[in-house]
Amino acid sequence: MTFWEGFHTLGVKLLKIVYLNFLWLFFSMLGFFIFGLFPATIALFTVIRQLLREVEKPISQTFWQTYKKEWLRGNGYAAISYVVIAILAIDFYAIYSFEFLTILLIPTMIIAFLVFGTLCFFFPVYVHFELSFFTTIKQAFLFTLTSPFTVLLNACIVLLMYGVFNLLPGAIPLFAGSVLSYCMMQFSMRAFKKIEQKKLKEAVST
């Protein structure tokens, strides 16, 4: 591949990432964010998985079909996530408001880490495997326990993007959701591959 061919390929990928971010924002807003965020994010990860696997399918059509298909189920997961995040937020508020509760800070931070990791793995697990409702959550949690380095990588990406978007807020509608999802999907697929290779080795050895 020549320099210009590589440059053109990179440019096409970048345009797709920007377009995906607009789709993600639009369909999230279509559901007033509360009801649109999870279905739109599932659709986003579905298309990004296709891009990473170099599967040629129409982006807009795939996004819309996935959004419609996953509306109800996605909002079921959203409801659970909103409740868990709200409980954690109340816990942290209570800990910082009442000094005698500071003893609970470390356990609460560990729980927050596990919740963050489960959310990071949730969307990649959802679009990569065909699992039942609660098995998807369970599998995302198990990947958090077995791949903590991937969770730390995701945390670093979140912090890095937070810093970048603080400096360049105009980039948020261009890259915010799609770049983060691209990184998370790529990291997760590597973790999936390692687990699959490990299981294969164990199967061969037995």
CSV table of C-alpha atoms in Angstrom, one decimal, residues 193-203:
chain,number,residue,atom,x,y,z
A,193,LYS,CA,-9.7,-13.3,21.5
A,194,LYS,CA,-7.3,-14.0,24.5
A,195,ILE,CA,-10.1,-15.8,26.4
A,196,GLU,CA,-11.0,-17.8,23.4
A,197,GLN,CA,-7.3,-18.8,22.8
A,198,LYS,CA,-7.0,-19.7,26.4
A,199,LYS,CA,-10.1,-21.9,26.3
A,200,LEU,CA,-8.8,-23.5,23.1
A,201,LYS,CA,-5.4,-24.3,24.7
A,202,GLU,CA,-7.2,-25.8,27.7
A,203,ALA,CA,-9.4,-27.9,25.5
